[in-house]
mmCIF file of C-alpha atoms in Angstrom:
data_model
loop_
_atom_site.group_PDB
_atom_site.id
_atom_site.type_symbol
_atom_site.label_atom_id
_atom_site.label_comp_id
_atom_site.label_asym_id
_atom_site.label_seq_id
_atom_site.Cartn_x
_atom_site.Cartn_y
_atom_site.Cartn_z
ATOM 1 C CA UNK A 181 4.421 -2.570 30.333
ATOM 2 C CA UNK A 182 6.990 -0.841 28.102
ATOM 3 C CA UNK A 183 8.371 -4.020 26.549
ATOM 4 C CA UNK A 184 8.015 -4.408 22.780
ATOM 5 C CA UNK A 185 8.345 -8.193 22.903
ATOM 6 C CA UNK A 186 5.234 -10.331 23.517
ATOM 7 C CA UNK A 187 4.962 -11.559 27.114
ATOM 8 C CA UNK A 188 5.950 -15.152 27.840
ATOM 9 C CA UNK A 189 2.454 -15.698 29.217
ATOM 10 C CA UNK A 190 1.047 -15.310 25.675
ATOM 11 C CA UNK A 191 3.006 -17.605 23.330
ATOM 12 C CA UNK A 192 2.511 -17.730 19.548
ATOM 13 C CA UNK A 193 -0.677 -19.335 18.292
ATOM 14 C CA UNK A 194 -0.624 -21.126 14.925
ATOM 15 C CA UNK A 195 2.877 -19.677 14.539
ATOM 16 C CA UNK A 196 1.631 -16.099 14.959
ATOM 17 C CA UNK A 197 2.741 -13.690 17.641
ATOM 18 C CA UNK A 198 -0.017 -11.850 19.509
ATOM 19 C CA UNK A 199 -0.951 -8.382 18.332
ATOM 20 C CA UNK A 200 0.521 -5.506 20.309
ATOM 21 C CA UNK A 201 -1.748 -2.568 21.209
ATOM 22 C CA UNK A 202 0.013 0.598 22.324
ATOM 23 C CA UNK A 203 -1.856 2.653 24.885
ATOM 24 C CA UNK A 204 -1.862 6.407 24.124
ATOM 25 C CA UNK A 205 -0.347 8.854 26.563
ATOM 26 C CA UNK A 206 -3.588 10.083 28.091
ATOM 27 C CA UNK A 207 -5.660 10.227 31.268
ATOM 28 C CA UNK A 208 -8.944 9.841 29.352
ATOM 29 C CA UNK A 209 -9.665 6.249 30.447
ATOM 30 C CA UNK A 210 -9.926 4.795 33.934
ATOM 31 C CA UNK A 211 -9.288 1.188 32.857
ATOM 32 C CA UNK A 212 -7.594 -0.607 29.994
ATOM 33 C CA UNK A 213 -10.933 -2.196 29.167
ATOM 34 C CA UNK A 214 -12.495 1.263 28.692
ATOM 35 C CA UNK A 215 -9.840 2.058 26.093
ATOM 36 C CA UNK A 216 -10.003 -1.305 24.329
ATOM 37 C CA UNK A 217 -13.734 -0.997 23.607
ATOM 38 C CA UNK A 218 -12.989 2.241 21.719
ATOM 39 C CA UNK A 219 -10.202 0.625 19.661
ATOM 40 C CA UNK A 220 -11.411 -2.753 18.477
ATOM 41 C CA UNK A 221 -14.379 -3.221 16.100
ATOM 42 C CA UNK A 222 -16.195 -5.567 18.476
ATOM 43 C CA UNK A 223 -19.275 -5.240 20.713
ATOM 44 C CA UNK A 224 -18.453 -4.299 24.308
ATOM 45 C CA UNK A 225 -19.919 -7.594 25.514
ATOM 46 C CA UNK A 226 -17.453 -9.515 23.310
ATOM 47 C CA UNK A 227 -14.549 -7.467 24.653
ATOM 48 C CA UNK A 228 -15.702 -8.240 28.203
ATOM 49 C CA UNK A 229 -15.829 -11.944 27.339
ATOM 50 C CA UNK A 230 -12.244 -11.735 26.054
ATOM 51 C CA UNK A 231 -11.110 -10.168 29.331
ATOM 52 C CA UNK A 232 -12.982 -12.859 31.278
ATOM 53 C CA UNK A 233 -11.163 -15.509 29.219
ATOM 54 C CA UNK A 234 -7.778 -13.951 30.002
ATOM 55 C CA UNK A 235 -7.031 -13.023 26.403
ATOM 56 C CA UNK A 236 -5.529 -9.576 27.085
ATOM 57 C CA UNK A 237 -2.055 -9.573 28.638
ATOM 58 C CA UNK A 238 0.551 -7.096 29.735
ATOM 59 C CA UNK A 239 4.191 -7.927 30.440
ATOM 60 C CA UNK A 240 3.188 -9.556 33.737
ATOM 61 C CA UNK A 241 0.382 -11.773 32.452
ATOM 62 C CA UNK A 242 -3.409 -11.779 31.922
ATOM 63 C CA UNK A 243 -5.312 -8.589 32.674
ATOM 64 C CA UNK A 244 -8.644 -8.353 34.488
ATOM 65 C CA UNK A 245 -11.337 -6.112 33.049
ATOM 66 C CA UNK A 246 -10.800 -3.555 35.843
ATOM 67 C CA UNK A 247 -7.031 -3.250 35.322
ATOM 68 C CA UNK A 248 -6.128 0.455 35.641
ATOM 69 C CA UNK A 249 -5.206 2.287 32.465
ATOM 70 C CA UNK A 250 -1.427 2.718 32.021
ATOM 71 C CA UNK A 251 -0.627 5.787 29.937
ATOM 72 C CA UNK A 252 1.942 4.951 27.245
ATOM 73 C CA UNK A 253 1.936 1.241 28.024
ATOM 74 C CA UNK A 254 1.296 -1.806 25.840
ATOM 75 C CA UNK A 255 -0.969 -4.836 25.901
ATOM 76 C CA UNK A 256 -1.087 -7.952 23.735
ATOM 77 C CA UNK A 257 -3.823 -10.258 22.514
ATOM 78 C CA UNK A 258 -4.479 -12.825 19.812
ATOM 79 C CA UNK A 259 -6.914 -11.674 17.165
ATOM 80 C CA UNK A 260 -9.713 -13.974 16.039
ATOM 81 C CA UNK A 261 -8.641 -15.485 12.730
ATOM 82 C CA UNK A 262 -10.827 -15.478 9.625
ATOM 83 C CA UNK A 263 -12.331 -18.639 8.191
ATOM 84 C CA UNK A 264 -9.988 -19.822 5.446
ATOM 85 C CA UNK A 265 -10.284 -22.087 2.458
ATOM 86 C CA UNK A 266 -7.839 -24.935 3.168
ATOM 87 C CA UNK A 267 -4.868 -25.440 0.853
ATOM 88 C CA UNK A 268 -4.518 -29.254 0.841
ATOM 89 C CA UNK A 269 -0.916 -29.330 -0.374
ATOM 90 C CA UNK A 270 2.227 -29.777 1.683
ATOM 91 C CA UNK A 271 5.125 -27.362 1.827
ATOM 92 C CA UNK A 272 8.618 -28.830 1.521
ATOM 93 C CA UNK A 273 11.981 -27.638 2.795
ATOM 94 C CA UNK A 274 14.452 -27.579 -0.102
ATOM 95 C CA UNK A 275 17.440 -26.285 1.901
ATOM 96 C CA UNK A 276 18.282 -25.114 5.412
ATOM 97 C CA UNK A 277 21.276 -24.160 7.525
ATOM 98 C CA UNK A 278 21.617 -22.210 10.769
ATOM 99 C CA UNK A 279 20.632 -18.941 9.049
ATOM 100 C CA UNK A 280 18.099 -19.624 6.327
ATOM 101 C CA UNK A 281 15.432 -22.022 5.207
ATOM 102 C CA UNK A 282 14.342 -22.309 1.587
ATOM 103 C CA UNK A 283 10.753 -23.503 1.280
ATOM 104 C CA UNK A 284 9.459 -25.207 -1.855
ATOM 105 C CA UNK A 285 5.880 -24.014 -1.716
ATOM 106 C CA UNK A 286 2.873 -25.297 -3.655
ATOM 107 C CA UNK A 287 0.486 -23.291 -5.785
ATOM 108 C CA UNK A 288 -2.321 -21.488 -3.909
ATOM 109 C CA UNK A 289 -0.340 -21.037 -0.679
ATOM 110 C CA UNK A 290 0.403 -17.381 0.093
ATOM 111 C CA UNK A 291 3.865 -16.499 1.395
ATOM 112 C CA UNK A 292 2.757 -14.319 4.338
ATOM 113 C CA UNK A 293 -0.512 -13.517 6.139
ATOM 114 C CA UNK A 294 -2.624 -11.017 4.285
ATOM 115 C CA UNK A 295 -6.368 -10.445 4.042
ATOM 116 C CA UNK A 296 -8.202 -13.764 4.111
ATOM 117 C CA UNK A 297 -4.997 -15.818 4.255
ATOM 118 C CA UNK A 298 -3.436 -16.261 7.699
ATOM 119 C CA UNK A 299 -3.003 -19.866 8.807
ATOM 120 C CA UNK A 300 -2.966 -21.048 5.184
ATOM 121 C CA UNK A 301 0.324 -19.288 4.427
ATOM 122 C CA UNK A 302 3.864 -20.578 4.100
ATOM 123 C CA UNK A 303 5.178 -18.392 6.930
ATOM 124 C CA UNK A 304 2.591 -19.447 9.506
ATOM 125 C CA UNK A 305 2.719 -23.125 8.571
ATOM 126 C CA UNK A 306 6.514 -23.233 8.811
ATOM 127 C CA UNK A 307 6.666 -21.308 12.081
ATOM 128 C CA UNK A 308 4.094 -23.631 13.598
ATOM 129 C CA UNK A 309 5.298 -26.951 12.162
ATOM 130 C CA UNK A 310 9.033 -26.370 12.673
ATOM 131 C CA UNK A 311 8.919 -24.360 15.907
ATOM 132 C CA UNK A 312 10.680 -21.321 14.400
ATOM 133 C CA UNK A 313 8.886 -18.292 15.894
ATOM 134 C CA UNK A 314 11.263 -15.693 14.398
ATOM 135 C CA UNK A 315 11.138 -17.046 10.839
ATOM 136 C CA UNK A 316 10.580 -14.276 8.269
ATOM 137 C CA UNK A 317 10.665 -14.107 4.447
ATOM 138 C CA UNK A 318 13.501 -12.309 2.676
ATOM 139 C CA UNK A 319 11.274 -11.979 -0.430
ATOM 140 C CA UNK A 320 7.860 -13.178 -1.591
ATOM 141 C CA UNK A 321 6.140 -15.274 -4.214
ATOM 142 C CA UNK A 322 2.605 -14.689 -5.445
ATOM 143 C CA UNK A 323 0.047 -17.030 -3.900
ATOM 144 C CA UNK A 324 -0.580 -18.668 -7.285
ATOM 145 C CA UNK A 325 3.123 -19.194 -8.076
ATOM 146 C CA UNK A 326 4.856 -22.354 -6.846
ATOM 147 C CA UNK A 327 8.490 -22.870 -5.969
ATOM 148 C CA UNK A 328 11.325 -21.502 -3.867
ATOM 149 C CA UNK A 329 11.048 -18.844 -1.153
ATOM 150 C CA UNK A 330 13.960 -17.930 1.114
ATOM 151 C CA UNK A 331 13.162 -17.424 4.805
ATOM 152 C CA UNK A 332 15.530 -16.058 7.454
ATOM 153 C CA UNK A 333 15.549 -18.031 10.706
ATOM 154 C CA UNK A 334 16.961 -15.445 13.150
ATOM 155 C CA UNK A 335 15.981 -11.810 13.555
ATOM 156 C CA UNK A 336 19.634 -10.758 13.586
ATOM 157 C CA UNK A 337 20.159 -12.076 10.034
ATOM 158 C CA UNK A 338 17.130 -10.459 8.373
ATOM 159 C CA UNK A 339 18.922 -7.341 7.184
ATOM 160 C CA UNK A 340 21.825 -9.312 5.717
ATOM 161 C CA UNK A 341 19.642 -11.427 3.447
ATOM 162 C CA UNK A 342 17.161 -8.691 2.580
ATOM 163 C CA UNK A 343 20.136 -6.617 1.446
ATOM 164 C CA UNK A 344 21.271 -9.432 -0.845
ATOM 165 C CA UNK A 345 17.929 -9.180 -2.652
ATOM 166 C CA UNK A 346 18.015 -5.380 -2.632
ATOM 167 C CA UNK A 347 21.501 -5.356 -4.154
ATOM 168 C CA UNK A 348 20.485 -7.962 -6.787
ATOM 169 C CA UNK A 349 23.013 -10.495 -5.564
ATOM 170 C CA UNK A 350 20.386 -13.243 -5.529
ATOM 171 C CA UNK A 351 19.907 -14.965 -8.893
ATOM 172 C CA UNK A 352 16.507 -16.483 -9.684
ATOM 173 C CA UNK A 353 15.204 -18.581 -12.554
ATOM 174 C CA UNK A 354 11.619 -19.586 -13.226
ATOM 175 C CA UNK A 355 9.837 -21.984 -15.544
ATOM 176 C CA UNK A 356 6.495 -21.407 -17.260
ATOM 177 C CA UNK A 357 4.173 -23.287 -19.595
ATOM 178 C CA UNK A 358 2.394 -21.345 -22.356
ATOM 179 C CA UNK A 359 0.855 -21.888 -25.751
ATOM 180 C CA UNK A 360 3.502 -22.413 -28.410
ATOM 181 C CA UNK A 361 4.034 -19.732 -31.028
ATOM 182 C CA UNK A 362 6.612 -20.841 -33.638
ATOM 183 C CA UNK A 363 6.980 -17.252 -34.849
ATOM 184 C CA UNK A 364 8.713 -16.195 -31.623
ATOM 185 C CA UNK A 365 12.514 -16.387 -31.301
ATOM 186 C CA UNK A 366 13.839 -19.124 -29.057
ATOM 187 C CA UNK A 367 15.764 -16.596 -26.946
ATOM 188 C CA UNK A 368 14.926 -12.960 -26.360
ATOM 189 C CA UNK A 369 15.126 -10.206 -23.765
ATOM 190 C CA UNK A 370 11.875 -8.410 -22.923
ATOM 191 C CA UNK A 371 12.068 -4.879 -21.513
ATOM 192 C CA UNK A 372 9.172 -2.634 -20.551
ATOM 193 C CA UNK A 373 7.941 -0.140 -17.993
ATOM 194 C CA UNK A 374 5.596 -1.742 -15.450
ATOM 195 C CA UNK A 375 3.421 0.165 -12.994
ATOM 196 C CA UNK A 376 1.218 -1.160 -10.208
ATOM 197 C CA UNK A 377 -1.270 1.250 -8.671
ATOM 198 C CA UNK A 378 -2.489 0.989 -5.100
ATOM 199 C CA UNK A 379 -5.939 -0.545 -4.890
ATOM 200 C CA UNK A 380 -5.669 -2.538 -8.128
ATOM 201 C CA UNK A 381 -4.771 -6.237 -8.223
ATOM 202 C CA UNK A 382 -3.141 -6.167 -11.655
ATOM 203 C CA UNK A 383 -0.105 -4.318 -12.970
ATOM 204 C CA UNK A 384 0.242 -2.876 -16.460
ATOM 205 C CA UNK A 385 2.845 -1.896 -18.998
ATOM 206 C CA UNK A 386 3.056 1.780 -19.969
ATOM 207 C CA UNK A 387 5.184 3.944 -22.242
ATOM 208 C CA UNK A 388 8.418 5.232 -20.781
ATOM 209 C CA UNK A 389 11.878 4.209 -19.644
ATOM 210 C CA UNK A 390 11.950 0.429 -19.024
ATOM 211 C CA UNK A 391 12.122 -0.630 -15.389
ATOM 212 C CA UNK A 392 11.634 -4.371 -15.957
ATOM 213 C CA UNK A 393 13.781 -6.856 -17.879
ATOM 214 C CA UNK A 394 13.418 -10.617 -18.411
ATOM 215 C CA UNK A 395 15.485 -13.133 -20.370
ATOM 216 C CA UNK A 396 13.038 -15.551 -22.026
ATOM 217 C CA UNK A 397 14.407 -18.893 -23.315
ATOM 218 C CA UNK A 398 12.446 -21.678 -24.988
ATOM 219 C CA UNK A 399 13.240 -25.007 -23.300
ATOM 220 C CA UNK A 400 10.896 -27.256 -25.268
ATOM 221 C CA UNK A 401 7.608 -27.476 -27.141
ATOM 222 C CA UNK A 402 5.233 -30.153 -28.361
ATOM 223 C CA UNK A 403 1.743 -30.779 -29.726
ATOM 224 C CA UNK A 404 -0.112 -32.102 -26.728
ATOM 225 C CA UNK A 405 -3.239 -34.208 -27.377
ATOM 226 C CA UNK A 406 -5.080 -32.448 -24.532
ATOM 227 C CA UNK A 407 -3.861 -28.834 -24.698
ATOM 228 C CA UNK A 408 -2.620 -28.523 -28.259
ATOM 229 C CA UNK A 409 0.704 -26.780 -29.035
ATOM 230 C CA UNK A 410 2.411 -25.933 -25.723
ATOM 231 C CA UNK A 411 5.824 -24.590 -24.826
ATOM 232 C CA UNK A 412 8.016 -24.597 -21.724
ATOM 233 C CA UNK A 413 10.144 -21.525 -21.046
ATOM 234 C CA UNK A 414 12.995 -20.675 -18.696
ATOM 235 C CA UNK A 415 12.662 -17.121 -17.385
ATOM 236 C CA UNK A 416 15.486 -15.137 -15.807
ATOM 237 C CA UNK A 417 14.251 -11.847 -14.317
ATOM 238 C CA UNK A 418 16.892 -9.145 -14.147
ATOM 239 C CA UNK A 419 14.561 -6.889 -12.172
ATOM 240 C CA UNK A 420 11.763 -7.623 -9.736
ATOM 241 C CA UNK A 421 8.630 -5.703 -10.659
ATOM 242 C CA UNK A 422 5.178 -6.911 -9.593
ATOM 243 C CA UNK A 423 3.858 -9.617 -11.962
ATOM 244 C CA UNK A 424 6.813 -8.969 -14.278
ATOM 245 C CA UNK A 425 7.083 -12.480 -15.719
ATOM 246 C CA UNK A 426 3.354 -12.818 -16.243
ATOM 247 C CA UNK A 427 3.126 -9.457 -18.005
ATOM 248 C CA UNK A 428 6.164 -10.034 -20.189
ATOM 249 C CA UNK A 429 4.943 -13.375 -21.510
ATOM 250 C CA UNK A 430 1.481 -11.927 -22.008
ATOM 251 C CA UNK A 431 2.982 -9.058 -24.014
ATOM 252 C CA UNK A 432 4.593 -11.670 -26.291
ATOM 253 C CA UNK A 433 1.149 -13.142 -26.945
ATOM 254 C CA UNK A 434 1.807 -16.277 -24.879
ATOM 255 C CA UNK A 435 0.233 -15.708 -21.450
ATOM 256 C CA UNK A 436 1.096 -18.336 -18.854
ATOM 257 C CA UNK A 437 -1.445 -21.145 -18.718
ATOM 258 C CA UNK A 438 -3.852 -20.783 -15.802
ATOM 259 C CA UNK A 439 -3.191 -17.070 -15.258
ATOM 260 C CA UNK A 440 -6.326 -15.513 -13.686
ATOM 261 C CA UNK A 441 -5.019 -11.935 -14.187
ATOM 262 C CA UNK A 442 -3.508 -11.681 -17.681
ATOM 263 C CA UNK A 443 -4.637 -11.001 -20.302
ATOM 264 C CA UNK A 444 -8.092 -10.867 -18.671
ATOM 265 C CA UNK A 445 -8.937 -10.620 -14.984
ATOM 266 C CA UNK A 446 -11.066 -13.574 -13.896
ATOM 267 C CA UNK A 447 -12.915 -13.959 -10.611
ATOM 268 C CA UNK A 448 -11.683 -17.284 -9.209
ATOM 269 C CA UNK A 449 -13.056 -18.460 -5.817
ATOM 270 C CA UNK A 450 -10.367 -19.077 -3.201
ATOM 271 C CA UNK A 451 -11.375 -22.730 -2.904
ATOM 272 C CA UNK A 452 -11.110 -23.355 -6.664
ATOM 273 C CA UNK A 453 -7.820 -25.228 -6.995
ATOM 274 C CA UNK A 454 -8.156 -26.171 -10.653
ATOM 275 C CA UNK A 455 -5.757 -25.110 -13.424
ATOM 276 C CA UNK A 456 -3.104 -23.463 -11.218
ATOM 277 C CA UNK A 457 -0.877 -20.843 -12.791
ATOM 278 C CA UNK A 458 1.904 -22.690 -14.587
ATOM 279 C CA UNK A 459 4.739 -20.651 -13.142
ATOM 280 C CA UNK A 460 7.453 -22.167 -10.947
ATOM 281 C CA UNK A 461 10.337 -20.506 -9.100
ATOM 282 C CA UNK A 462 12.905 -23.122 -10.114
ATOM 283 C CA UNK A 463 16.276 -21.956 -8.696
ATOM 284 C CA UNK A 464 17.677 -19.540 -6.130
ATOM 285 C CA UNK A 465 21.393 -18.707 -5.896
ATOM 286 C CA UNK A 466 23.197 -16.351 -3.517
ATOM 287 C CA UNK A 467 26.678 -15.839 -2.049
ATOM 288 C CA UNK A 468 27.068 -17.099 1.503
ATOM 289 C CA UNK A 469 27.382 -13.916 3.605
ATOM 290 C CA UNK A 470 30.330 -15.331 5.588
ATOM 291 C CA UNK A 471 32.377 -17.350 3.108
ATOM 292 C CA UNK A 472 31.267 -15.793 -0.164
ATOM 293 C CA UNK A 473 30.800 -19.276 -1.608
ATOM 294 C CA UNK A 474 27.805 -19.608 -3.947
ATOM 295 C CA UNK A 475 24.731 -21.448 -2.692
ATOM 296 C CA UNK A 476 22.235 -22.786 -5.259
ATOM 297 C CA UNK A 477 18.918 -24.446 -4.478
ATOM 298 C CA UNK A 478 16.611 -26.212 -6.956
ATOM 299 C CA UNK A 479 12.874 -26.774 -6.652
ATOM 300 C CA UNK A 480 11.733 -30.380 -6.862
ATOM 301 C CA UNK A 481 8.288 -29.402 -8.091
ATOM 302 C CA UNK A 482 7.066 -29.728 -11.663
ATOM 303 C CA UNK A 483 4.560 -27.899 -13.826
ATOM 304 C CA UNK A 484 1.509 -30.100 -14.198
ATOM 305 C CA UNK A 485 0.285 -28.725 -17.522
ATOM 306 C CA UNK A 486 3.542 -30.020 -19.016
ATOM 307 C CA UNK A 487 3.791 -33.345 -17.172
ATOM 308 C CA UNK A 488 0.107 -34.198 -16.684
ATOM 309 C CA UNK A 489 -2.151 -31.944 -18.798
ATOM 310 C CA UNK A 490 -5.328 -33.919 -18.117
ATOM 311 C CA UNK A 491 -4.704 -33.818 -14.371
ATOM 312 C CA UNK A 492 -4.011 -30.094 -14.527
ATOM 313 C CA UNK A 493 -7.348 -29.458 -16.212
ATOM 314 C CA UNK A 494 -9.271 -31.771 -13.872
ATOM 315 C CA UNK A 495 -7.879 -30.386 -10.632
ATOM 316 C CA UNK A 496 -7.357 -32.215 -7.318
ATOM 317 C CA UNK A 497 -9.774 -34.928 -6.291
ATOM 318 C CA UNK A 498 -12.830 -33.418 -4.666
ATOM 319 C CA UNK A 499 -12.517 -30.075 -6.405
ATOM 320 C CA UNK A 500 -15.978 -28.776 -7.325
#
């Protein structure tokens, strides 16, 4: 029972490994069931039903409800998943080799399970659809941002690629659509100090030494008959603070179209797929850890407010 790997008798479900519960070193409980009912926020009758269904396992297999308590041991089980608003958009693979996979994710799909998003996440979908149980992200994209996310295929390679991001050896560019302001320079560097406090969903800029820097370049602008004057920008972040790109464009007076956080926080239901944030992770570049040769991947996605403004405003078919 001392193994830290899930037992073979309990394979991943929807791409998710079972949860591991460590049993305290104690002689307080006669059976594992007696301990479980004190640990999980479920009625005792529901816990008993889970034991009857064979949902609790140790390293040897399913456990009966009267299995003796094993001090310092471990058990595994699959948690009940929350009801989720479906994200009816596919996730593409932009690049893969024997070490990494670069996903080209759509708007509204979270990178990893969190809160109310579990199955409807890029990680769980890819693990399940591609049969890659050890897949893990080397970085993350906001749920409302589309574009490239790099995943590591093997556990042994996680540290290597996470260190590339930590050491700023991965280059990223983004694209965004905003209102057009002719008074702004076509190229500028925005620097500020950004803080994000625990328990708040938005970040903010404060006085002090800058910790965030973004190169902002105007790619094009036009007077659109639907949206009015709009602009498309290329954004090159030189740091990676939370919501950095969204805050920096907002501070210039040109918040990204569809942003539910900046300048004003809006309550948007999870199943409302209209007017997605017009921010796209366009390119990822990194040196191959073995050869040192540069690898560059491009997103094939586009920003709808630029290419199809009326469709962006209307939302997908069937959207309330």
